[in-house]
PDB file of C-alpha atoms in Angstrom:
ATOM      1  CA  GLY A   1     -20.623 -65.944  26.775  1.00  0.00           C
ATOM      2  CA  ASP A   2     -19.697 -69.074  24.857  1.00  0.00           C
ATOM      3  CA  GLN A   3     -16.223 -67.893  23.932  1.00  0.00           C
ATOM      4  CA  GLU A   4     -13.272 -69.466  25.574  1.00  0.00           C
ATOM      5  CA  THR A   5     -10.855 -67.143  27.525  1.00  0.00           C
ATOM      6  CA  GLY A   6      -7.806 -65.773  25.830  1.00  0.00           C
ATOM      7  CA  GLY A   7      -8.392 -64.155  22.380  1.00  0.00           C
ATOM      8  CA  VAL A   8      -6.700 -61.588  20.143  1.00  0.00           C
ATOM      9  CA  LEU A   9      -6.316 -58.048  20.487  1.00  0.00           C
ATOM     10  CA  LEU A  10      -5.715 -55.674  17.523  1.00  0.00           C
ATOM     11  CA  CYS A  11      -4.443 -52.414  18.177  1.00  0.00           C
ATOM     12  CA  ALA A  12      -3.137 -49.051  16.993  1.00  0.00           C
ATOM     13  CA  HIS A  13      -2.506 -45.513  18.359  1.00  0.00           C
ATOM     14  CA  HIS A  14      -4.360 -42.376  17.381  1.00  0.00           C
ATOM     15  CA  ASP A  15      -2.175 -39.561  18.955  1.00  0.00           C
ATOM     16  CA  ALA A  16       0.796 -38.128  17.038  1.00  0.00           C
ATOM     17  CA  VAL A  17       3.798 -35.911  17.669  1.00  0.00           C
ATOM     18  CA  LEU A  18       3.118 -32.215  17.951  1.00  0.00           C
ATOM     19  CA  GLY A  19       3.668 -30.421  14.687  1.00  0.00           C
ATOM     20  CA  THR A  20       2.879 -33.384  12.522  1.00  0.00           C
ATOM     21  CA  THR A  21      -0.205 -34.685  10.617  1.00  0.00           C
ATOM     22  CA  GLY A  22       0.181 -38.253  11.923  1.00  0.00           C
ATOM     23  CA  ALA A  23      -0.776 -39.501   8.624  1.00  0.00           C
ATOM     24  CA  GLU A  24       1.578 -42.644   8.787  1.00  0.00           C
ATOM     25  CA  ASP A  25       2.195 -42.603  12.470  1.00  0.00           C
ATOM     26  CA  ASN A  26      -0.382 -43.522  12.937  1.00  0.00           C
ATOM     27  CA  ALA A  27      -3.743 -42.608  11.305  1.00  0.00           C
ATOM     28  CA  ALA A  28      -2.676 -45.344   8.853  1.00  0.00           C
ATOM     29  CA  GLY A  29      -2.722 -48.019  11.615  1.00  0.00           C
ATOM     30  CA  VAL A  30      -6.138 -46.948  12.964  1.00  0.00           C
ATOM     31  CA  GLY A  31      -7.357 -47.088   9.456  1.00  0.00           C
ATOM     32  CA  CYS A  32      -6.269 -50.656   9.120  1.00  0.00           C
ATOM     33  CA  ILE A  33      -7.785 -51.627  12.633  1.00  0.00           C
ATOM     34  CA  LEU A  34     -11.186 -50.201  11.510  1.00  0.00           C
ATOM     35  CA  ALA A  35     -11.104 -51.963   8.168  1.00  0.00           C
ATOM     36  CA  ILE A  36     -10.303 -55.220   9.655  1.00  0.00           C
ATOM     37  CA  ALA A  37     -13.057 -54.753  12.378  1.00  0.00           C
ATOM     38  CA  GLU A  38     -15.368 -54.202   9.448  1.00  0.00           C
ATOM     39  CA  ALA A  39     -14.255 -57.342   7.536  1.00  0.00           C
ATOM     40  CA  LEU A  40     -14.692 -59.431  10.641  1.00  0.00           C
ATOM     41  CA  VAL A  41     -17.973 -58.022  12.097  1.00  0.00           C
ATOM     42  CA  ASP A  42     -19.999 -61.201  11.275  1.00  0.00           C
ATOM     43  CA  LEU A  43     -17.359 -63.752  12.336  1.00  0.00           C
ATOM     44  CA  LYS A  44     -18.322 -66.039  15.161  1.00  0.00           C
ATOM     45  CA  PRO A  45     -15.165 -66.496  17.032  1.00  0.00           C
ATOM     46  CA  ARG A  46     -14.248 -69.368  19.582  1.00  0.00           C
ATOM     47  CA  ARG A  47     -11.973 -66.840  21.284  1.00  0.00           C
ATOM     48  CA  SER A  48     -12.704 -63.176  21.890  1.00  0.00           C
ATOM     49  CA  LEU A  49     -11.616 -60.372  19.278  1.00  0.00           C
ATOM     50  CA  LYS A  50     -10.857 -56.994  20.502  1.00  0.00           C
ATOM     51  CA  PHE A  51     -10.040 -53.807  18.648  1.00  0.00           C
ATOM     52  CA  VAL A  52      -8.405 -50.789  20.597  1.00  0.00           C
ATOM     53  CA  SER A  53      -7.077 -47.613  19.641  1.00  0.00           C
ATOM     54  CA  PHE A  54      -4.677 -46.158  22.212  1.00  0.00           C
ATOM     55  CA  GLY A  55      -3.621 -42.649  23.114  1.00  0.00           C
ATOM     56  CA  THR A  56      -0.365 -41.497  24.551  1.00  0.00           C
ATOM     57  CA  GLU A  57       1.699 -44.003  22.386  1.00  0.00           C
ATOM     58  CA  GLU A  58       4.277 -41.240  21.819  1.00  0.00           C
ATOM     59  CA  GLN A  59       4.805 -41.093  25.552  1.00  0.00           C
ATOM     60  CA  LEU A  60       6.244 -44.497  25.953  1.00  0.00           C
ATOM     61  CA  SER A  61       2.815 -46.317  25.306  1.00  0.00           C
ATOM     62  CA  GLN A  62       1.200 -44.852  28.608  1.00  0.00           C
ATOM     63  CA  GLY A  63      -2.320 -45.615  27.253  1.00  0.00           C
ATOM     64  CA  ALA A  64      -1.515 -49.162  26.628  1.00  0.00           C
ATOM     65  CA  PHE A  65       0.343 -49.660  30.061  1.00  0.00           C
ATOM     66  CA  THR A  66      -2.904 -48.325  31.766  1.00  0.00           C
ATOM     67  CA  TYR A  67      -5.178 -50.788  29.646  1.00  0.00           C
ATOM     68  CA  VAL A  68      -2.960 -53.799  30.837  1.00  0.00           C
ATOM     69  CA  GLU A  69      -2.844 -52.770  34.409  1.00  0.00           C
ATOM     70  CA  LEU A  70      -6.784 -52.731  34.597  1.00  0.00           C
ATOM     71  CA  PRO A  71      -7.849 -56.168  35.939  1.00  0.00           C
ATOM     72  CA  ALA A  72     -11.262 -55.850  33.913  1.00  0.00           C
ATOM     73  CA  ASN A  73      -9.424 -55.989  30.624  1.00  0.00           C
ATOM     74  CA  ARG A  74      -7.873 -59.318  31.492  1.00  0.00           C
ATOM     75  CA  ALA A  75      -5.083 -58.401  29.225  1.00  0.00           C
ATOM     76  CA  ASP A  76      -2.593 -61.085  30.670  1.00  0.00           C
ATOM     77  CA  GLU A  77      -5.055 -63.739  29.410  1.00  0.00           C
ATOM     78  CA  LEU A  78      -4.852 -62.777  25.545  1.00  0.00           C
ATOM     79  CA  ASP A  79      -3.418 -65.282  23.223  1.00  0.00           C
ATOM     80  CA  LEU A  80      -1.954 -62.803  20.905  1.00  0.00           C
ATOM     81  CA  VAL A  81      -1.753 -59.127  20.307  1.00  0.00           C
ATOM     82  CA  LEU A  82      -1.351 -57.764  16.709  1.00  0.00           C
ATOM     83  CA  ASN A  83       0.041 -53.911  16.817  1.00  0.00           C
ATOM     84  CA  ILE A  84      -0.374 -51.986  13.550  1.00  0.00           C
ATOM     85  CA  ASP A  85       1.973 -49.001  13.825  1.00  0.00           C
ATOM     86  CA  SER A  86       3.586 -46.925  11.015  1.00  0.00           C
ATOM     87  CA  VAL A  87       2.898 -49.403   8.049  1.00  0.00           C
ATOM     88  CA  GLY A  88       1.578 -47.415   5.080  1.00  0.00           C
ATOM     89  CA  CYS A  89       4.537 -45.896   3.211  1.00  0.00           C
ATOM     90  CA  TRP A  90       4.575 -46.348  -0.550  1.00  0.00           C
ATOM     91  CA  THR A  91       8.310 -47.418  -0.404  1.00  0.00           C
ATOM     92  CA  GLY A  92      10.009 -49.610   2.010  1.00  0.00           C
ATOM     93  CA  VAL A  93      10.311 -53.109   3.622  1.00  0.00           C
ATOM     94  CA  ASN A  94       7.736 -54.593   5.883  1.00  0.00           C
ATOM     95  CA  GLU A  95       9.024 -55.700   9.303  1.00  0.00           C
ATOM     96  CA  VAL A  96       7.382 -57.588  12.042  1.00  0.00           C
ATOM     97  CA  TYR A  97       8.847 -57.283  15.593  1.00  0.00           C
ATOM     98  CA  LEU A  98       7.935 -60.544  16.932  1.00  0.00           C
ATOM     99  CA  THR A  99       7.817 -61.551  20.733  1.00  0.00           C
ATOM    100  CA  GLY A 100       6.840 -65.025  21.081  1.00  0.00           C
ATOM    101  CA  SER A 101       7.618 -68.625  20.640  1.00  0.00           C
ATOM    102  CA  ALA A 102       9.383 -70.362  17.645  1.00  0.00           C
ATOM    103  CA  GLN A 103       6.159 -71.932  16.734  1.00  0.00           C
ATOM    104  CA  LEU A 104       4.747 -68.449  16.515  1.00  0.00           C
ATOM    105  CA  HIS A 105       7.436 -67.387  14.243  1.00  0.00           C
ATOM    106  CA  GLN A 106       6.858 -70.424  12.075  1.00  0.00           C
ATOM    107  CA  TYR A 107       3.108 -69.928  11.929  1.00  0.00           C
ATOM    108  CA  LEU A 108       3.308 -66.158  11.026  1.00  0.00           C
ATOM    109  CA  GLN A 109       5.874 -66.908   8.361  1.00  0.00           C
ATOM    110  CA  GLN A 110       3.532 -69.622   6.795  1.00  0.00           C
ATOM    111  CA  GLN A 111       0.777 -67.036   6.899  1.00  0.00           C
ATOM    112  CA  MET A 112       2.957 -64.351   5.155  1.00  0.00           C
ATOM    113  CA  ASP A 113       4.108 -66.862   2.602  1.00  0.00           C
ATOM    114  CA  ALA A 114       0.510 -67.842   1.830  1.00  0.00           C
ATOM    115  CA  LEU A 115      -0.602 -64.306   1.264  1.00  0.00           C
ATOM    116  CA  ARG A 116       2.569 -63.604  -0.579  1.00  0.00           C
ATOM    117  CA  TRP A 117       3.227 -60.688   2.008  1.00  0.00           C
ATOM    118  CA  PRO A 118       6.882 -59.603   1.758  1.00  0.00           C
ATOM    119  CA  GLY A 119       8.254 -58.958   5.180  1.00  0.00           C
ATOM    120  CA  ILE A 120      11.189 -59.690   7.700  1.00  0.00           C
ATOM    121  CA  ILE A 121      10.362 -61.140  11.128  1.00  0.00           C
ATOM    122  CA  ARG A 122      12.507 -59.919  13.751  1.00  0.00           C
ATOM    123  CA  ASP A 123      12.646 -62.022  16.865  1.00  0.00           C
ATOM    124  CA  GLU A 124      13.345 -59.400  19.517  1.00  0.00           C
ATOM    125  CA  PRO A 125      11.453 -57.327  21.948  1.00  0.00           C
ATOM    126  CA  ASP A 126      10.990 -53.696  21.039  1.00  0.00           C
ATOM    127  CA  GLY A 127       9.584 -51.130  23.613  1.00  0.00           C
ATOM    128  CA  PHE A 128       8.597 -48.374  21.487  1.00  0.00           C
ATOM    129  CA  SER A 129       5.083 -49.354  20.599  1.00  0.00           C
ATOM    130  CA  ASP A 130       1.713 -50.446  22.031  1.00  0.00           C
ATOM    131  CA  HIS A 131       2.418 -54.115  22.013  1.00  0.00           C
ATOM    132  CA  PHE A 132       5.200 -53.798  24.575  1.00  0.00           C
ATOM    133  CA  PRO A 133       3.160 -53.527  27.746  1.00  0.00           C
ATOM    134  CA  PHE A 134       1.436 -56.856  26.783  1.00  0.00           C
ATOM    135  CA  THR A 135       4.617 -58.590  26.313  1.00  0.00           C
ATOM    136  CA  VAL A 136       5.792 -57.396  29.940  1.00  0.00           C
ATOM    137  CA  LYS A 137       2.781 -59.491  31.022  1.00  0.00           C
ATOM    138  CA  GLY A 138       3.751 -62.584  28.995  1.00  0.00           C
ATOM    139  CA  VAL A 139       1.629 -61.964  26.140  1.00  0.00           C
ATOM    140  CA  PRO A 140       2.860 -63.095  22.621  1.00  0.00           C
ATOM    141  CA  ALA A 141       2.756 -60.018  20.134  1.00  0.00           C
ATOM    142  CA  ALA A 142       3.697 -58.867  16.810  1.00  0.00           C
ATOM    143  CA  TRP A 143       4.252 -55.256  15.804  1.00  0.00           C
ATOM    144  CA  PHE A 144       3.830 -54.683  12.036  1.00  0.00           C
ATOM    145  CA  PHE A 145       5.989 -51.782  10.890  1.00  0.00           C
ATOM    146  CA  ARG A 146       7.367 -50.531   7.765  1.00  0.00           C
ATOM    147  CA  ARG A 147      11.008 -49.100   7.209  1.00  0.00           C
ATOM    148  CA  ASN A 148      11.864 -46.957   4.193  1.00  0.00           C
ATOM    149  CA  CYS A 149      15.523 -46.000   4.817  1.00  0.00           C
ATOM    150  CA  ALA A 150      18.516 -47.226   6.620  1.00  0.00           C
ATOM    151  CA  GLY A 151      17.737 -45.269   9.830  1.00  0.00           C
ATOM    152  CA  GLY A 152      13.945 -45.917   9.788  1.00  0.00           C
ATOM    153  CA  ARG A 153      11.677 -43.490   8.120  1.00  0.00           C
ATOM    154  CA  TRP A 154      12.897 -40.339   6.430  1.00  0.00           C
ATOM    155  CA  PHE A 155       9.731 -38.492   7.152  1.00  0.00           C
ATOM    156  CA  HIS A 156       9.308 -39.774  10.680  1.00  0.00           C
ATOM    157  CA  HIS A 157       7.879 -37.352  13.226  1.00  0.00           C
ATOM    158  CA  SER A 158       8.235 -34.443  10.732  1.00  0.00           C
ATOM    159  CA  ILE A 159       6.135 -32.079   8.614  1.00  0.00           C
ATOM    160  CA  HIS A 160       6.774 -34.481   5.767  1.00  0.00           C
ATOM    161  CA  GLU A 161       4.591 -37.119   7.233  1.00  0.00           C
ATOM    162  CA  THR A 162       1.588 -36.431   5.214  1.00  0.00           C
ATOM    163  CA  VAL A 163      -0.978 -38.701   3.512  1.00  0.00           C
ATOM    164  CA  ASP A 164       0.907 -38.372   0.319  1.00  0.00           C
ATOM    165  CA  VAL A 165       3.426 -40.886   1.497  1.00  0.00           C
ATOM    166  CA  LEU A 166       0.866 -43.485   1.984  1.00  0.00           C
ATOM    167  CA  SER A 167      -0.015 -46.314  -0.276  1.00  0.00           C
ATOM    168  CA  PRO A 168      -3.466 -47.635  -0.205  1.00  0.00           C
ATOM    169  CA  GLN A 169      -2.203 -51.103  -1.502  1.00  0.00           C
ATOM    170  CA  VAL A 170       0.393 -51.399   1.058  1.00  0.00           C
ATOM    171  CA  LEU A 171      -2.075 -50.540   3.780  1.00  0.00           C
ATOM    172  CA  ALA A 172      -4.734 -53.078   2.294  1.00  0.00           C
ATOM    173  CA  ASP A 173      -2.012 -56.028   2.139  1.00  0.00           C
ATOM    174  CA  CYS A 174      -1.057 -55.436   5.751  1.00  0.00           C
ATOM    175  CA  ALA A 175      -4.667 -55.326   6.978  1.00  0.00           C
ATOM    176  CA  SER A 176      -5.569 -58.347   5.177  1.00  0.00           C
ATOM    177  CA  LEU A 177      -2.720 -60.309   6.838  1.00  0.00           C
ATOM    178  CA  CYS A 178      -3.513 -59.114  10.065  1.00  0.00           C
ATOM    179  CA  ALA A 179      -7.240 -59.922   9.519  1.00  0.00           C
ATOM    180  CA  THR A 180      -6.393 -63.512   8.480  1.00  0.00           C
ATOM    181  CA  VAL A 181      -4.166 -64.185  11.366  1.00  0.00           C
ATOM    182  CA  ALA A 182      -6.857 -62.804  13.971  1.00  0.00           C
ATOM    183  CA  ARG A 183      -9.457 -64.874  12.249  1.00  0.00           C
ATOM    184  CA  ASP A 184      -7.532 -67.944  12.201  1.00  0.00           C
ATOM    185  CA  VAL A 185      -6.198 -67.710  15.809  1.00  0.00           C
ATOM    186  CA  ALA A 186      -9.722 -66.598  17.051  1.00  0.00           C
ATOM    187  CA  THR A 187     -11.535 -69.538  15.497  1.00  0.00           C
ATOM    188  CA  ALA A 188      -8.871 -72.366  15.900  1.00  0.00           C
ATOM    189  CA  PRO A 189     -10.084 -75.347  17.969  1.00  0.00           C
ATOM    190  CA  LYS A 190      -6.458 -75.211  19.306  1.00  0.00           C
ATOM    191  CA  LEU A 191      -3.867 -72.431  19.063  1.00  0.00           C
ATOM    192  CA  PRO A 192      -1.404 -73.180  16.007  1.00  0.00           C
ATOM    193  CA  TYR A 193       1.611 -72.194  18.335  1.00  0.00           C
ATOM    194  CA  VAL A 194       2.714 -72.330  21.792  1.00  0.00           C
ATOM    195  CA  ARG A 195       1.340 -69.258  23.568  1.00  0.00           C
ATOM    196  CA  THR A 196       4.183 -68.994  26.387  1.00  0.00           C
ATOM    197  CA  LEU A 197       7.102 -66.835  25.867  1.00  0.00           C
ATOM    198  CA  PRO A 198      10.333 -68.657  26.066  1.00  0.00           C
ATOM    199  CA  PRO A 199      12.561 -67.875  29.141  1.00  0.00           C
ATOM    200  CA  ALA A 200      15.087 -66.079  27.161  1.00  0.00           C
ATOM    201  CA  THR A 201      12.449 -63.877  25.578  1.00  0.00           C
ATOM    202  CA  ARG A 202      11.009 -63.092  28.805  1.00  0.00           C
ATOM    203  CA  ARG A 203      14.575 -61.987  30.089  1.00  0.00           C
ATOM    204  CA  ALA A 204      14.890 -59.954  27.150  1.00  0.00           C
ATOM    205  CA  VAL A 205      11.572 -58.055  27.585  1.00  0.00           C
ATOM    206  CA  GLN A 206      12.204 -57.562  31.299  1.00  0.00           C
ATOM    207  CA  ALA A 207      15.711 -56.106  30.282  1.00  0.00           C
ATOM    208  CA  VAL A 208      14.004 -53.618  28.163  1.00  0.00           C
ATOM    209  CA  ALA A 209      11.410 -52.728  30.911  1.00  0.00           C
ATOM    210  CA  ASP A 210      14.104 -52.382  33.487  1.00  0.00           C
ATOM    211  CA  GLY A 211      15.979 -49.928  31.131  1.00  0.00           C
ATOM    212  CA  TRP A 212      13.111 -47.616  30.974  1.00  0.00           C
ATOM    213  CA  LEU A 213      12.823 -47.495  34.770  1.00  0.00           C
ATOM    214  CA  LYS A 214      16.480 -46.164  35.019  1.00  0.00           C
ATOM    215  CA  VAL A 215      15.710 -43.495  32.332  1.00  0.00           C
TER     216      VAL A 215
END
């Protein structure tokens, strides 16, 4: 009742491609979300903290699109979405697909450096995970992802995507970073970045969305 509008939403998806175990894509992300929720359970945030596990991400994020279209969820008022999807492989490179302002990029890089979390921030919209429906609404978002070969993930959507490919330490490090960012943003008297998406970023997001409508 005393919370300001806006807030942080942390999300993952619990569906998987038929014929796979879904260990890395995306039981790993759901596990991170649950761990973060447990770590922040006693927090008294200034802004709301929401934790959501979506279905039908593998069908172009239909669950997330449905969520943002429901007025009761007030998705367009959010200050930040942190999407954890495919992060846990024991080998690879951390990447963050960031849709937001230059100040958000700088802020996130500072948090990564402070926690010594090695990763690459990619300032480009990507439509293939559950953060995208929120960016269409103009909400800044970061998708935490881990690539382990030049083409993406060698076991992606295959029978090889088992729990054996996951690293508990990699998962813990990603969850720690996301928990720190969520805590910081939710409790800050003033947002540590400009919330509004730059015009060029809005156009890039809309171009991706328009491309989907033509498929």
